[in-house]
Short mmCIF file of C-alpha atoms in Angstrom, two decimals:
data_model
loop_
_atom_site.label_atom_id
_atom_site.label_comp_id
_atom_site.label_asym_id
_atom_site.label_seq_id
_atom_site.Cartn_x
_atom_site.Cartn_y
_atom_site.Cartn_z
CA UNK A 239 -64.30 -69.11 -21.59
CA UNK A 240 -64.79 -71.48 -19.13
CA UNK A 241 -61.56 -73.63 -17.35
CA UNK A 242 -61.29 -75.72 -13.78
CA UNK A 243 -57.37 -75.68 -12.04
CA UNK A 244 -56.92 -78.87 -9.68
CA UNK A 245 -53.66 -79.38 -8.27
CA UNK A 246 -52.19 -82.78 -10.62
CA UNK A 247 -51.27 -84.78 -7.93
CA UNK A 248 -51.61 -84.79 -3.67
CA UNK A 249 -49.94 -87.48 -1.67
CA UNK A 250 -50.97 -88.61 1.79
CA UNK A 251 -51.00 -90.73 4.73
CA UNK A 252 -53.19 -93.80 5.74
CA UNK A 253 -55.60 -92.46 8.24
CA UNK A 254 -55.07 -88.61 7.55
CA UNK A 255 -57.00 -85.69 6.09
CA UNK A 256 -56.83 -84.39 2.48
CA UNK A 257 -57.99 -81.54 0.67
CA UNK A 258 -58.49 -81.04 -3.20
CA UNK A 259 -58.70 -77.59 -4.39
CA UNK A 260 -60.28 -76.66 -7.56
CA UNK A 261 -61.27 -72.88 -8.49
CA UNK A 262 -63.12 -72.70 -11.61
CA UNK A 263 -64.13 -69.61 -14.33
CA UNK A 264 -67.32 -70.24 -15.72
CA UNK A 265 -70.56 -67.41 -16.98
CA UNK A 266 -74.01 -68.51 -15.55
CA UNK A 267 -72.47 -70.68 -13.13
CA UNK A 268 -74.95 -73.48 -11.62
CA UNK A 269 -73.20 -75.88 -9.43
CA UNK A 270 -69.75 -78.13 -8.75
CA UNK A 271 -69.17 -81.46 -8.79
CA UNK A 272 -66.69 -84.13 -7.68
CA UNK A 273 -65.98 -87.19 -9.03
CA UNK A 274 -64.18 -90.34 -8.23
CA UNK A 275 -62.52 -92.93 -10.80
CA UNK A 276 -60.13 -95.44 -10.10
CA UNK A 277 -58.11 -96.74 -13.22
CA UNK A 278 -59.55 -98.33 -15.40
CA UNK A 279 -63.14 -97.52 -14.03
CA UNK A 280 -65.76 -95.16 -14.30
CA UNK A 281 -66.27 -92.10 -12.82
CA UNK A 282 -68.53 -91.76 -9.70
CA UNK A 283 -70.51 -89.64 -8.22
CA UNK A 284 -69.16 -88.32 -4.51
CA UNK A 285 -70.95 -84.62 -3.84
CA UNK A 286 -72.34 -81.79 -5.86
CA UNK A 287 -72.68 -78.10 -4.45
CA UNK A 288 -75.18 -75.38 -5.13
CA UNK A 289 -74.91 -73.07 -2.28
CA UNK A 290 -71.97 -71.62 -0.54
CA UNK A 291 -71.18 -73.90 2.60
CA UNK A 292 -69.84 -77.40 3.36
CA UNK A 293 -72.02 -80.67 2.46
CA UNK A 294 -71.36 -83.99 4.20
CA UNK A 295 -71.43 -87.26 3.29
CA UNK A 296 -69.65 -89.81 5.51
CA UNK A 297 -65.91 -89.70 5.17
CA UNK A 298 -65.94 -87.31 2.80
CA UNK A 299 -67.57 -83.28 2.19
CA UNK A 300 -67.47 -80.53 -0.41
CA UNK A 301 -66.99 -76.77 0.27
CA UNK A 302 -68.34 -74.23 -2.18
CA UNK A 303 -67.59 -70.66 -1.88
CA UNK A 304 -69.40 -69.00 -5.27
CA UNK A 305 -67.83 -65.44 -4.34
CA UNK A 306 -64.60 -67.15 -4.74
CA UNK A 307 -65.12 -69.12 -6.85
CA UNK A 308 -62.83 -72.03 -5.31
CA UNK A 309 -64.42 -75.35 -3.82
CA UNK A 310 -62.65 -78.30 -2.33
CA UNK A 311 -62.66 -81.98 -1.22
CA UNK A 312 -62.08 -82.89 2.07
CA UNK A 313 -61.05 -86.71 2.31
CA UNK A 314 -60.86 -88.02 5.89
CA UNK A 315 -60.07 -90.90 7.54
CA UNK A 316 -57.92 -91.63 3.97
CA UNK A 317 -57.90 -95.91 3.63
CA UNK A 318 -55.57 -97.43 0.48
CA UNK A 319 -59.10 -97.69 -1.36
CA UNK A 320 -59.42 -94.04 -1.56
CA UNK A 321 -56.55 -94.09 -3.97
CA UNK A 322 -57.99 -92.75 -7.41
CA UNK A 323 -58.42 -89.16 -9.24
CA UNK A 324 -60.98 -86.85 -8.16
CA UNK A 325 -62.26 -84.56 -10.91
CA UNK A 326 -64.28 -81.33 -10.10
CA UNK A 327 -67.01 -80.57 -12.90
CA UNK A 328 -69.16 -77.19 -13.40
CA UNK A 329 -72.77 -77.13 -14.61
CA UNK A 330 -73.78 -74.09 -16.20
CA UNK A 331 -77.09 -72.70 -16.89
CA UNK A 332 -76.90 -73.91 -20.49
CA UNK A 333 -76.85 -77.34 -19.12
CA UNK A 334 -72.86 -77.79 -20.37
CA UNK A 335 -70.79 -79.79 -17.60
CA UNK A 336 -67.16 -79.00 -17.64
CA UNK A 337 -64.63 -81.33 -16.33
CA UNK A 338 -61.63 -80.20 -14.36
CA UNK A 339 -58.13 -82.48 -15.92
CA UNK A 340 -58.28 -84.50 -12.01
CA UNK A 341 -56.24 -84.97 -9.07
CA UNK A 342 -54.08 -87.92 -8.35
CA UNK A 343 -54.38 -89.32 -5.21
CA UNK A 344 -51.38 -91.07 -4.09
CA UNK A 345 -52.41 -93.12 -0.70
CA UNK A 346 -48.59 -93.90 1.69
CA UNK A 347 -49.19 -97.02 4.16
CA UNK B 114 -80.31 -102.89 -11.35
CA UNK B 115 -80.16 -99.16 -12.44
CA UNK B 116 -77.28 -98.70 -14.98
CA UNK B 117 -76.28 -96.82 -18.34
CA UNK B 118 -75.12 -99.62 -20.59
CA UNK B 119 -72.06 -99.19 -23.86
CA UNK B 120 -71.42 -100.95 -26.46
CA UNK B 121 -68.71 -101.92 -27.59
CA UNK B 122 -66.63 -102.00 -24.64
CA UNK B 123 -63.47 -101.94 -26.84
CA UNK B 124 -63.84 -101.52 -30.72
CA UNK B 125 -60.18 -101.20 -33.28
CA UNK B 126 -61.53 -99.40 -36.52
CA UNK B 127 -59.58 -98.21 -39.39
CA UNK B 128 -59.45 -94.37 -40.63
CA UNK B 129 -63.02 -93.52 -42.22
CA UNK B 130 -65.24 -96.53 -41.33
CA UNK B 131 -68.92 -95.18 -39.94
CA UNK B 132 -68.92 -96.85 -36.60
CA UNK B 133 -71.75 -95.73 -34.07
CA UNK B 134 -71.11 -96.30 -30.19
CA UNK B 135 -74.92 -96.96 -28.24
CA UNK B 136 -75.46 -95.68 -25.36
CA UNK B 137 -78.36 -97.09 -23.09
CA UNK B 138 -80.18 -96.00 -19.83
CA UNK B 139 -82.68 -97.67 -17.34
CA UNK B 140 -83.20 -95.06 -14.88
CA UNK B 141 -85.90 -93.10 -17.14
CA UNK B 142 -83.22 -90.23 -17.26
CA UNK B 143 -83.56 -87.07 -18.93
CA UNK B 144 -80.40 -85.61 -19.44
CA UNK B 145 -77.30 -88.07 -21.14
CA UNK B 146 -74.46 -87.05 -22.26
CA UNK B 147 -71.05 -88.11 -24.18
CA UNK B 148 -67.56 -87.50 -23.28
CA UNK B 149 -64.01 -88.55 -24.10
CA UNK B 150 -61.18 -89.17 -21.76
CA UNK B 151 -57.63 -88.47 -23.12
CA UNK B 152 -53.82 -88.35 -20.49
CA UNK B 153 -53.93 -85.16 -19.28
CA UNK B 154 -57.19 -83.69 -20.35
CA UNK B 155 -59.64 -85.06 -18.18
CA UNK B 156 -62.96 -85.77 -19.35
CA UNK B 157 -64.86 -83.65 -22.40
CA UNK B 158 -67.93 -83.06 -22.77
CA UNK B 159 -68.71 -84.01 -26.87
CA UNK B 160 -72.62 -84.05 -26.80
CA UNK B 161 -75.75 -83.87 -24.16
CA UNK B 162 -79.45 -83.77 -24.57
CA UNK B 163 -81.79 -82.50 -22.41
CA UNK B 164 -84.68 -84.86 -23.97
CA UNK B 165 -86.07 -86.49 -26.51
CA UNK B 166 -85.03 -84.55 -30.33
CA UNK B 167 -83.40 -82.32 -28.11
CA UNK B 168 -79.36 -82.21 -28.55
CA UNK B 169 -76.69 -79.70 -27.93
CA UNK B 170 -72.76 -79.21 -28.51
CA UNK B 171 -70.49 -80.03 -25.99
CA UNK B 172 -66.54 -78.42 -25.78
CA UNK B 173 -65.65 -81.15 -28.45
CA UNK B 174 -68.14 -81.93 -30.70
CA UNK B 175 -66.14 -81.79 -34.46
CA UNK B 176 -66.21 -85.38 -35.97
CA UNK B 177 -69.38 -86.49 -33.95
CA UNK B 178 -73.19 -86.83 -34.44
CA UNK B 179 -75.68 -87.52 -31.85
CA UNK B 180 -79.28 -88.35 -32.05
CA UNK B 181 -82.23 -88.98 -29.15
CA UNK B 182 -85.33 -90.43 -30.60
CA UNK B 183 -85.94 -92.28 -27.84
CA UNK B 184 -84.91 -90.94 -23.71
CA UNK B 185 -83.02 -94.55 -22.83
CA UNK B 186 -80.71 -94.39 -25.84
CA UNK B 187 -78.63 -91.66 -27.30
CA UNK B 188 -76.13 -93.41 -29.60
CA UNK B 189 -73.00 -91.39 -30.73
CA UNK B 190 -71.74 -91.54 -34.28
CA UNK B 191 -68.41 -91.29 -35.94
CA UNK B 192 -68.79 -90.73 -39.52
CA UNK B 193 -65.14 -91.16 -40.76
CA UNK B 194 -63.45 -91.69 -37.65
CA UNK B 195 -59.64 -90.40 -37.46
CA UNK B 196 -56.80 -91.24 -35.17
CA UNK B 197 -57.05 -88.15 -33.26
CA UNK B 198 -60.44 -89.67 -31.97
CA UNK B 199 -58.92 -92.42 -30.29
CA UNK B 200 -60.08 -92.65 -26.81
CA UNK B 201 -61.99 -93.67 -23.95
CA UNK B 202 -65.60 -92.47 -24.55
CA UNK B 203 -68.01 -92.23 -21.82
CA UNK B 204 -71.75 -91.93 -21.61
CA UNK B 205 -73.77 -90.41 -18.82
CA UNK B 206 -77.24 -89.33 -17.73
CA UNK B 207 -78.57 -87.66 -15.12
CA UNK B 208 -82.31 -86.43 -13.82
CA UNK B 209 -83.06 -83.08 -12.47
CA UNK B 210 -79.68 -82.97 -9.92
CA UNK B 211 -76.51 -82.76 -10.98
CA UNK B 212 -75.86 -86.70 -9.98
CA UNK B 213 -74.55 -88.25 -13.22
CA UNK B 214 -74.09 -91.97 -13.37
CA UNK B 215 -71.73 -92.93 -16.17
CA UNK B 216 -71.23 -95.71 -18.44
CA UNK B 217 -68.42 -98.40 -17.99
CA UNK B 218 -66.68 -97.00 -21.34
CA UNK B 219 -65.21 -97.67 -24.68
CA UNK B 220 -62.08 -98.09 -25.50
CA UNK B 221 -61.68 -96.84 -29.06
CA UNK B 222 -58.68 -97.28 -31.35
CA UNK B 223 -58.56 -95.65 -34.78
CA UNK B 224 -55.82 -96.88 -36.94
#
């Protein structure tokens, strides 16, 4: 079958550096995803991965490793906004998206 | 402005009234997509489409109907909705990346 792990909950600092692990089990595995949703919104789109390596985008990059098959978020720079869950998803090569159950971002002042 | 558009935003049915959820997108999209949120489970994936008369099952698709006759709107159906498919029910669509833009939801209650 197919299933995401990422950690419930991570709390950090103002102004430090966070990292949200997900490893995933998947067949025909296509790329990973990460979301953002604050309550009561939407999710949002942040990064997507294909290839093995890091992608950048401002404060905030995705790491895939397919051998592993573990990726992460890397939050920098944390501000109070960045409170929210952060969801990895899998795409398949049947076109099926599979969310991970999110991470809680706790944000201390 | 480029959006995917719900409605209802918040609907309170009783057990076994048909109630249909539409789902609408600007961005000439083809690839949308329905999902539930429940505490706890993250999102689900119910039903997607790749195109027009083209549909597929998601993880959770029991209790649901889905239809694409046209590529901006892919309605989702409940035929005799239950409790157990109260919710928060989101609606996506994507193009050829994996960059989905969701819907702002609907809150569904099923008494």
């Amino acid at each position: 079958g197919q299933s995401l792990e990422q950690p419930s909950e991570v709390t950090a600092v103002e102004g430090a550096i966070v990292q949200i692990n997900c490893t995933y089990q998947t067949s025909g595995f296509y790329g990973l995803s990460w979301y953002q949703q604050h309550d009561g919104g939407a999710p949002t789109f942040l990064s997507y991965n294909a290839l093995d390596g890091l992608e950048e985008t401002g404060r905030f990059s995705s790491f895939l490793s397919r051998s592993d098959s573990y990726g992460y978020l890397l939050l920098q720079e944390l501000q109070m906004k960045d409170s929210a869950s952060y969801f990895c998803a899998v795409s398949n090569r049947d076109d099926k998206i599979i969310f991970g159950k999110g991470t809680r971002l706790h944000i201390l002042p | 402005e480029a959006q995917v558009t719900q409605n209802p935003r918040y609907l309170i049915t009783v057990t076994g009234k048909k109630l249909t959820v539409t789902c609408s997108q600007n961005m000439n999209h083809e690839y949308m997509s329905w999902y539930r949120q429940d505490p706890g489970l993250g999102l689900r994936q119910i039903y997607y489409s790749m195109n027009v008369e083209v549909t597929d099952k998601g993880d959770v698709p029991e209790g649901y109907k889905v239809s694409r006759k046209e590529k901006r709107n892919f309605p989702l159906i409940l035929e005799s909705p239950s409790p157990n498919q109260t919710s928060l029910y989101f609606c996506a669509s994507r193009a050829n990346t994996d960059t989905q833009y969701f819907g702002p939801g609907t809150r569904l209650t099923v008494l």
